Amino acid sequence: MAQAGVYGRRLGQPLQLAEAPSLITRTLRSAELAVTETRNDNPVRDLSGSLPADDAYLLSLKFRDYPDCECWERGRCVIKSDIRSGATYLYDLKRDPRYVIDKPFHSIFFYLPRSALDDIARQAGAPRIHELAYQPGIGHDDAIVRHLGASLLEALRRPEETNQLFIDHMMLAFTAHVAQTYGGLRSITAPTRGGLAAWQARQACERLEADLGGKIPLKQIAAEFGLSVSHFSRAFRISTGLPPHQWLLQQRVTAAKQLMAVRDLSLSEIAISAGFANQSHFTRVFSAVIGVSPAVWRRETHRPAKSES
């Protein structure tokens, strides 16, 4: 299937990039959401190429200052401004946003189509969002985007260790935040306060536990209960105390503890069996959750009992 959204290669090529790693998720109605890392330490001076026209926005978090940036829209320069590291900038893909590439840059771009904004407004029982608050070249001090961006940058650099539930959760949070902060979304229906029914919670946990690798999309699990992704995620957290991706992480650690009682299994075999990408991923997560490495935990927990004299 050909890529439709402005992310990955379709975003990277106009910015002179040979590679532009991206992570992708889809809403219940199959709107694509994506995040892409763009970095060029030795650019060739030129006006960036035109991005594919789309009824969508790009929202960018900058990791590097870019002084005196010449921003273009619809074929002409509209503003020169100093782009600040840590700031968030919006681009409307209907306006052919471009800029003069003449300095090293490093950013991540969130691709947010109109259909995803329509979905979240519909789920909230709110009026349709017409346009996001948008000014070319004007940055926003957005702490939530900085937090989401830092987490997703790590995921972009370790894609083999990133489960789909985590991507789904982060992009859902991103879309809701943008809709509220820049689109003025206000729910006109009371939010659901209850958790899942007992049978739903049990079935959802069984579904997640059957795939410790976390490859099942959140929208697929939510759809099995006839719920939107946001409703399901909120209700699951109320029922279990954790969002789905963190609950799954706990199950991986629990499974790994059980497997470590089997002396013939190596830590690398345990890592794969418990849903981790590799042994280093297993060690990093286990150490963060438990406080000691798997090797130390195994040695201390399954130490042979001393024989009595």
mmCIF file of C-alpha atoms in Angstrom:
data_model
loop_
_atom_site.group_PDB
_atom_site.id
_atom_site.type_symbol
_atom_site.label_atom_id
_atom_site.label_comp_id
_atom_site.label_asym_id
_atom_site.label_seq_id
_atom_site.Cartn_x
_atom_site.Cartn_y
_atom_site.Cartn_z
ATOM 1 C CA MET A 1 0.000 0.000 0.000
ATOM 2 C CA ALA A 2 1.440 3.409 -0.977
ATOM 3 C CA GLN A 3 2.114 5.900 1.784
ATOM 4 C CA ALA A 4 -0.503 8.644 1.838
ATOM 5 C CA GLY A 5 0.521 10.931 4.705
ATOM 6 C CA VAL A 6 3.351 13.466 4.909
ATOM 7 C CA TYR A 7 5.854 11.604 7.064
ATOM 8 C CA GLY A 8 8.940 9.465 6.601
ATOM 9 C CA ARG A 9 10.318 9.607 3.069
ATOM 10 C CA ARG A 10 7.617 12.042 1.814
ATOM 11 C CA LEU A 11 8.701 14.503 4.499
ATOM 12 C CA GLY A 12 12.419 13.776 4.379
ATOM 13 C CA GLN A 13 13.082 14.175 0.648
ATOM 14 C CA PRO A 14 11.978 17.845 0.412
ATOM 15 C CA LEU A 15 14.268 18.522 3.402
ATOM 16 C CA GLN A 16 17.325 16.957 1.674
ATOM 17 C CA LEU A 17 17.254 13.844 3.876
ATOM 18 C CA ALA A 18 18.188 10.355 2.736
ATOM 19 C CA GLU A 19 16.575 8.899 5.862
ATOM 20 C CA ALA A 20 13.687 10.139 7.982
ATOM 21 C CA PRO A 21 12.666 7.452 10.499
ATOM 22 C CA SER A 22 9.015 7.482 11.504
ATOM 23 C CA LEU A 23 6.501 5.760 13.766
ATOM 24 C CA ILE A 24 2.895 5.368 12.626
ATOM 25 C CA THR A 25 -0.444 4.653 14.222
ATOM 26 C CA ARG A 26 -4.044 4.756 13.038
ATOM 27 C CA THR A 27 -7.248 5.924 14.671
ATOM 28 C CA LEU A 28 -10.384 3.799 14.867
ATOM 29 C CA ARG A 29 -11.462 5.220 11.489
ATOM 30 C CA SER A 30 -8.002 4.523 10.043
ATOM 31 C CA ALA A 31 -6.713 8.090 9.921
ATOM 32 C CA GLU A 32 -2.928 7.902 9.853
ATOM 33 C CA LEU A 33 -0.932 9.667 12.561
ATOM 34 C CA ALA A 34 2.854 9.678 12.461
ATOM 35 C CA VAL A 35 5.981 11.171 13.999
ATOM 36 C CA THR A 36 9.215 11.601 12.007
ATOM 37 C CA GLU A 37 12.726 12.606 13.023
ATOM 38 C CA THR A 38 14.486 15.044 10.682
ATOM 39 C CA ARG A 39 18.159 15.872 11.118
ATOM 40 C CA ASN A 40 20.817 17.287 8.797
ATOM 41 C CA ASP A 41 24.153 18.452 10.186
ATOM 42 C CA ASN A 42 25.599 19.472 6.791
ATOM 43 C CA PRO A 43 22.795 20.829 4.603
ATOM 44 C CA VAL A 44 23.229 22.288 1.122
ATOM 45 C CA ARG A 45 21.822 25.818 0.989
ATOM 46 C CA ASP A 46 18.521 25.812 -0.889
ATOM 47 C CA LEU A 47 14.813 26.417 -0.516
ATOM 48 C CA SER A 48 13.209 23.234 0.772
ATOM 49 C CA GLY A 49 11.094 21.306 -1.708
ATOM 50 C CA SER A 50 7.316 21.489 -1.660
ATOM 51 C CA LEU A 51 5.589 18.995 0.610
ATOM 52 C CA PRO A 52 2.584 17.096 -0.773
ATOM 53 C CA ALA A 53 -0.564 19.210 -0.388
ATOM 54 C CA ASP A 54 -2.845 17.715 2.252
ATOM 55 C CA ASP A 55 -5.727 18.669 4.509
ATOM 56 C CA ALA A 56 -3.444 18.185 7.481
ATOM 57 C CA TYR A 57 -0.996 19.871 9.816
ATOM 58 C CA LEU A 58 2.593 19.267 10.741
ATOM 59 C CA LEU A 59 3.547 20.151 14.287
ATOM 60 C CA SER A 60 7.280 20.311 14.915
ATOM 61 C CA LEU A 61 9.334 20.207 18.100
ATOM 62 C CA LYS A 62 12.773 21.743 17.576
ATOM 63 C CA PHE A 63 15.917 20.317 19.173
ATOM 64 C CA ARG A 64 18.275 22.946 17.740
ATOM 65 C CA ASP A 65 18.202 26.734 17.367
ATOM 66 C CA TYR A 66 17.785 27.970 13.798
ATOM 67 C CA PRO A 67 18.405 31.749 13.724
ATOM 68 C CA ASP A 68 16.901 33.989 11.049
ATOM 69 C CA CYS A 69 14.744 31.291 9.467
ATOM 70 C CA GLU A 70 13.151 32.401 6.208
ATOM 71 C CA CYS A 71 9.649 30.864 6.142
ATOM 72 C CA TRP A 72 7.673 30.603 2.887
ATOM 73 C CA GLU A 73 4.019 29.901 2.146
ATOM 74 C CA ARG A 74 2.233 29.702 -1.208
ATOM 75 C CA GLY A 75 5.394 30.584 -3.100
ATOM 76 C CA ARG A 76 6.580 33.645 -1.171
ATOM 77 C CA CYS A 77 8.480 34.559 1.982
ATOM 78 C CA VAL A 78 6.016 35.414 4.763
ATOM 79 C CA ILE A 79 8.291 35.882 7.793
ATOM 80 C CA LYS A 80 11.871 35.696 9.033
ATOM 81 C CA SER A 81 12.145 34.542 12.623
ATOM 82 C CA ASP A 82 14.544 32.923 15.069
ATOM 83 C CA ILE A 83 13.522 29.294 15.595
ATOM 84 C CA ARG A 84 14.165 28.257 19.204
ATOM 85 C CA SER A 85 15.235 24.875 20.491
ATOM 86 C CA GLY A 86 12.494 23.372 22.682
ATOM 87 C CA ALA A 87 9.705 25.334 20.990
ATOM 88 C CA THR A 88 6.749 23.949 19.047
ATOM 89 C CA TYR A 89 5.772 25.206 15.574
ATOM 90 C CA LEU A 90 2.722 24.488 13.417
ATOM 91 C CA TYR A 91 2.596 24.164 9.621
ATOM 92 C CA ASP A 92 -0.554 24.012 7.500
ATOM 93 C CA LEU A 93 -0.006 21.617 4.587
ATOM 94 C CA LYS A 94 -2.721 23.378 2.561
ATOM 95 C CA ARG A 95 -0.456 26.459 2.410
ATOM 96 C CA ASP A 96 2.668 24.842 0.886
ATOM 97 C CA PRO A 97 4.980 25.600 3.859
ATOM 98 C CA ARG A 98 8.684 25.791 2.964
ATOM 99 C CA TYR A 99 11.812 27.375 4.380
ATOM 100 C CA VAL A 100 15.353 28.229 3.329
ATOM 101 C CA ILE A 101 17.713 25.464 4.406
ATOM 102 C CA ASP A 102 21.048 27.124 5.197
ATOM 103 C CA LYS A 103 21.945 25.832 8.678
ATOM 104 C CA PRO A 104 22.064 22.459 10.462
ATOM 105 C CA PHE A 105 18.678 21.410 11.863
ATOM 106 C CA HIS A 106 17.179 18.735 14.109
ATOM 107 C CA SER A 107 13.451 18.334 14.760
ATOM 108 C CA ILE A 108 10.659 15.857 15.035
ATOM 109 C CA PHE A 109 7.473 16.378 13.036
ATOM 110 C CA PHE A 110 4.049 15.091 14.050
ATOM 111 C CA TYR A 111 1.734 14.485 11.106
ATOM 112 C CA LEU A 112 -1.881 15.275 12.067
ATOM 113 C CA PRO A 113 -4.573 14.944 9.368
ATOM 114 C CA ARG A 114 -7.923 16.697 9.502
ATOM 115 C CA SER A 115 -9.666 13.305 9.760
ATOM 116 C CA ALA A 116 -7.931 12.608 13.100
ATOM 117 C CA LEU A 117 -9.144 15.939 14.491
ATOM 118 C CA ASP A 118 -12.646 15.138 13.278
ATOM 119 C CA ASP A 119 -12.465 11.740 14.995
ATOM 120 C CA ILE A 120 -11.476 13.148 18.354
ATOM 121 C CA ALA A 121 -14.137 15.875 18.223
ATOM 122 C CA ARG A 122 -16.759 13.240 17.390
ATOM 123 C CA GLN A 123 -15.617 11.028 20.291
ATOM 124 C CA ALA A 124 -15.800 13.999 22.656
ATOM 125 C CA GLY A 125 -19.275 14.975 21.473
ATOM 126 C CA ALA A 126 -17.873 18.375 20.521
ATOM 127 C CA PRO A 127 -18.281 20.613 17.450
ATOM 128 C CA ARG A 128 -15.892 20.078 14.553
ATOM 129 C CA ILE A 129 -12.554 21.882 14.855
ATOM 130 C CA HIS A 130 -12.311 24.313 11.951
ATOM 131 C CA GLU A 131 -8.666 25.407 12.052
ATOM 132 C CA LEU A 132 -5.810 25.192 14.543
ATOM 133 C CA ALA A 133 -4.427 28.416 16.020
ATOM 134 C CA TYR A 134 -1.694 28.954 13.485
ATOM 135 C CA GLN A 135 0.898 31.634 12.721
ATOM 136 C CA PRO A 136 3.827 30.794 10.446
ATOM 137 C CA GLY A 137 7.215 31.077 12.125
ATOM 138 C CA ILE A 138 5.760 31.757 15.593
ATOM 139 C CA GLY A 139 6.706 29.197 18.227
ATOM 140 C CA HIS A 140 4.841 27.959 21.302
ATOM 141 C CA ASP A 141 6.297 27.045 24.671
ATOM 142 C CA ASP A 142 4.522 23.691 24.993
ATOM 143 C CA ALA A 143 5.740 21.510 27.870
ATOM 144 C CA ILE A 144 3.444 18.611 26.964
ATOM 145 C CA VAL A 145 4.744 18.410 23.400
ATOM 146 C CA ARG A 146 8.307 18.545 24.754
ATOM 147 C CA HIS A 147 7.565 15.592 27.046
ATOM 148 C CA LEU A 148 5.835 13.561 24.321
ATOM 149 C CA GLY A 149 8.542 14.455 21.827
ATOM 150 C CA ALA A 150 11.395 13.367 24.102
ATOM 151 C CA SER A 151 9.709 9.999 24.721
ATOM 152 C CA LEU A 152 8.997 9.435 21.034
ATOM 153 C CA LEU A 153 12.537 10.453 20.035
ATOM 154 C CA GLU A 154 13.838 7.569 22.157
ATOM 155 C CA ALA A 155 11.315 5.261 20.485
ATOM 156 C CA LEU A 156 12.427 6.435 17.026
ATOM 157 C CA ARG A 157 16.006 5.555 17.883
ATOM 158 C CA ARG A 158 15.089 2.106 19.217
ATOM 159 C CA PRO A 159 12.181 1.017 16.987
ATOM 160 C CA GLU A 160 12.801 -2.674 17.632
ATOM 161 C CA GLU A 161 12.189 -2.063 21.364
ATOM 162 C CA THR A 162 9.039 0.017 20.899
ATOM 163 C CA ASN A 163 5.681 -1.727 21.104
ATOM 164 C CA GLN A 164 2.695 -0.546 19.096
ATOM 165 C CA LEU A 165 0.599 0.056 22.220
ATOM 166 C CA PHE A 166 3.098 2.686 23.376
ATOM 167 C CA ILE A 167 3.007 4.480 20.012
ATOM 168 C CA ASP A 168 -0.807 4.362 19.988
ATOM 169 C CA HIS A 169 -0.995 5.752 23.534
ATOM 170 C CA MET A 170 1.455 8.609 22.908
ATOM 171 C CA MET A 171 -0.120 9.665 19.616
ATOM 172 C CA LEU A 172 -3.608 9.573 21.139
ATOM 173 C CA ALA A 173 -2.384 11.850 23.946
ATOM 174 C CA PHE A 174 -0.742 14.130 21.367
ATOM 175 C CA THR A 175 -3.909 14.443 19.255
ATOM 176 C CA ALA A 176 -6.105 15.195 22.266
ATOM 177 C CA HIS A 177 -3.644 17.834 23.495
ATOM 178 C CA VAL A 178 -3.394 19.586 20.119
ATOM 179 C CA ALA A 179 -7.172 19.529 19.666
ATOM 180 C CA GLN A 180 -7.683 21.182 23.055
ATOM 181 C CA THR A 181 -4.722 23.593 23.082
ATOM 182 C CA TYR A 182 -4.648 24.757 19.454
ATOM 183 C CA GLY A 183 -8.123 23.778 18.236
ATOM 184 C CA GLY A 184 -10.203 24.946 21.198
ATOM 185 C CA LEU A 185 -11.838 21.523 21.634
ATOM 186 C CA ARG A 186 -14.330 21.506 24.483
ATOM 187 C CA SER A 187 -16.362 18.394 25.192
ATOM 188 C CA ILE A 188 -20.118 18.916 25.398
ATOM 189 C CA THR A 189 -20.781 15.457 26.817
ATOM 190 C CA ALA A 190 -19.734 14.367 30.284
ATOM 191 C CA PRO A 191 -16.602 12.179 30.141
ATOM 192 C CA THR A 192 -17.012 8.544 31.005
ATOM 193 C CA ARG A 193 -15.858 8.104 34.598
ATOM 194 C CA GLY A 194 -16.289 4.362 35.045
ATOM 195 C CA GLY A 195 -13.897 1.601 34.139
ATOM 196 C CA LEU A 196 -14.500 -1.452 32.025
ATOM 197 C CA ALA A 197 -17.029 -4.063 33.058
ATOM 198 C CA ALA A 198 -15.381 -6.972 34.891
ATOM 199 C CA TRP A 199 -15.684 -9.272 31.874
ATOM 200 C CA GLN A 200 -14.295 -6.559 29.577
ATOM 201 C CA ALA A 201 -11.310 -5.933 31.837
ATOM 202 C CA ARG A 202 -10.595 -9.668 32.080
ATOM 203 C CA GLN A 203 -10.896 -10.170 28.334
ATOM 204 C CA ALA A 204 -8.778 -7.095 27.548
ATOM 205 C CA CYS A 205 -6.024 -8.259 29.897
ATOM 206 C CA GLU A 206 -6.089 -11.736 28.358
ATOM 207 C CA ARG A 207 -5.870 -10.199 24.888
ATOM 208 C CA LEU A 208 -2.873 -8.081 25.841
ATOM 209 C CA GLU A 209 -1.133 -10.867 27.731
ATOM 210 C CA ALA A 210 -1.435 -13.201 24.744
ATOM 211 C CA ASP A 211 0.820 -10.819 22.797
ATOM 212 C CA LEU A 212 3.645 -9.783 25.131
ATOM 213 C CA GLY A 213 5.436 -8.217 22.172
ATOM 214 C CA GLY A 214 2.697 -5.552 22.047
ATOM 215 C CA LYS A 215 2.112 -5.742 18.306
ATOM 216 C CA ILE A 216 -1.705 -5.662 18.445
ATOM 217 C CA PRO A 217 -2.890 -2.087 17.714
ATOM 218 C CA LEU A 218 -4.872 -0.441 20.483
ATOM 219 C CA LYS A 219 -7.663 0.421 18.031
ATOM 220 C CA GLN A 220 -8.144 -3.299 17.289
ATOM 221 C CA ILE A 221 -8.602 -4.189 20.961
ATOM 222 C CA ALA A 222 -10.892 -1.198 21.559
ATOM 223 C CA ALA A 223 -12.984 -2.133 18.526
ATOM 224 C CA GLU A 224 -13.612 -5.600 19.978
ATOM 225 C CA PHE A 225 -15.575 -3.888 22.760
ATOM 226 C CA GLY A 226 -17.229 -1.362 20.456
ATOM 227 C CA LEU A 227 -15.284 1.497 22.105
ATOM 228 C CA SER A 228 -13.190 4.356 20.787
ATOM 229 C CA VAL A 229 -9.470 4.170 21.515
ATOM 230 C CA SER A 230 -9.645 7.096 23.951
ATOM 231 C CA HIS A 231 -12.654 5.639 25.820
ATOM 232 C CA PHE A 232 -11.031 2.208 26.046
ATOM 233 C CA SER A 233 -7.668 3.580 27.230
ATOM 234 C CA ARG A 234 -9.306 5.714 29.916
ATOM 235 C CA ALA A 235 -11.567 2.896 31.134
ATOM 236 C CA PHE A 236 -8.721 0.366 31.109
ATOM 237 C CA ARG A 237 -6.615 2.692 33.249
ATOM 238 C CA ILE A 238 -9.470 3.133 35.736
ATOM 239 C CA SER A 239 -9.939 -0.653 35.945
ATOM 240 C CA THR A 240 -6.278 -1.678 36.212
ATOM 241 C CA GLY A 241 -4.508 1.433 37.512
ATOM 242 C CA LEU A 242 -2.252 1.576 34.440
ATOM 243 C CA PRO A 243 -2.585 2.517 30.760
ATOM 244 C CA PRO A 244 -2.428 -0.509 28.435
ATOM 245 C CA HIS A 245 1.226 -0.169 27.390
ATOM 246 C CA GLN A 246 2.443 0.143 30.996
ATOM 247 C CA TRP A 247 0.241 -2.748 32.125
ATOM 248 C CA LEU A 248 1.790 -4.871 29.371
ATOM 249 C CA LEU A 249 5.270 -3.870 30.503
ATOM 250 C CA GLN A 250 4.469 -5.126 34.005
ATOM 251 C CA GLN A 251 3.293 -8.453 32.538
ATOM 252 C CA ARG A 252 6.559 -8.801 30.646
ATOM 253 C CA VAL A 253 8.528 -8.317 33.842
ATOM 254 C CA THR A 254 6.322 -10.828 35.678
ATOM 255 C CA ALA A 255 6.764 -13.376 32.880
ATOM 256 C CA ALA A 256 10.521 -12.838 32.929
ATOM 257 C CA LYS A 257 10.657 -13.450 36.699
ATOM 258 C CA GLN A 258 8.856 -16.756 36.245
ATOM 259 C CA LEU A 259 11.170 -17.792 33.426
ATOM 260 C CA MET A 260 14.275 -16.949 35.458
ATOM 261 C CA ALA A 261 13.413 -19.815 37.800
ATOM 262 C CA VAL A 262 14.272 -22.152 34.910
ATOM 263 C CA ARG A 263 18.028 -22.543 35.250
ATOM 264 C CA ASP A 264 18.649 -23.826 31.721
ATOM 265 C CA LEU A 265 17.320 -20.644 30.096
ATOM 266 C CA SER A 266 19.771 -17.850 29.289
ATOM 267 C CA LEU A 267 18.842 -14.223 29.864
ATOM 268 C CA SER A 268 18.699 -13.638 26.099
ATOM 269 C CA GLU A 269 16.216 -16.516 25.700
ATOM 270 C CA ILE A 270 14.148 -15.166 28.590
ATOM 271 C CA ALA A 271 14.154 -11.680 27.040
ATOM 272 C CA ILE A 272 12.667 -12.910 23.756
ATOM 273 C CA SER A 273 10.172 -15.241 25.456
ATOM 274 C CA ALA A 274 8.886 -12.411 27.670
ATOM 275 C CA GLY A 275 8.294 -10.049 24.735
ATOM 276 C CA PHE A 276 11.431 -7.895 24.878
ATOM 277 C CA ALA A 277 13.340 -7.017 21.718
ATOM 278 C CA ASN A 278 16.669 -8.323 23.002
ATOM 279 C CA GLN A 279 18.678 -8.833 26.197
ATOM 280 C CA SER A 280 19.782 -5.200 26.499
ATOM 281 C CA HIS A 281 16.168 -4.034 26.205
ATOM 282 C CA PHE A 282 15.170 -6.588 28.857
ATOM 283 C CA THR A 283 17.983 -5.484 31.187
ATOM 284 C CA ARG A 284 17.147 -1.792 30.834
ATOM 285 C CA VAL A 285 13.402 -2.212 31.481
ATOM 286 C CA PHE A 286 13.774 -4.788 34.263
ATOM 287 C CA SER A 287 16.364 -2.657 36.070
ATOM 288 C CA ALA A 288 14.136 0.428 35.847
ATOM 289 C CA VAL A 289 11.078 -1.424 37.196
ATOM 290 C CA ILE A 290 12.700 -3.683 39.822
ATOM 291 C CA GLY A 291 15.740 -1.639 40.811
ATOM 292 C CA VAL A 292 18.381 -4.290 40.045
ATOM 293 C CA SER A 293 19.494 -6.056 36.876
ATOM 294 C CA PRO A 294 17.976 -9.419 35.876
ATOM 295 C CA ALA A 295 21.281 -11.179 36.564
ATOM 296 C CA VAL A 296 21.460 -9.792 40.116
ATOM 297 C CA TRP A 297 17.762 -10.499 40.787
ATOM 298 C CA ARG A 298 18.124 -14.069 39.527
ATOM 299 C CA ARG A 299 21.252 -14.693 41.589
ATOM 300 C CA GLU A 300 19.744 -13.283 44.783
ATOM 301 C CA THR A 301 16.266 -14.791 44.385
ATOM 302 C CA HIS A 302 17.217 -18.257 43.226
ATOM 303 C CA ARG A 303 20.365 -18.732 45.284
ATOM 304 C CA PRO A 304 20.711 -22.407 46.315
ATOM 305 C CA ALA A 305 19.798 -22.991 49.968
ATOM 306 C CA LYS A 306 22.747 -23.668 52.258
ATOM 307 C CA SER A 307 22.842 -27.257 53.505
ATOM 308 C CA GLU A 308 22.635 -27.699 57.249
ATOM 309 C CA SER A 309 25.659 -29.239 58.920
#
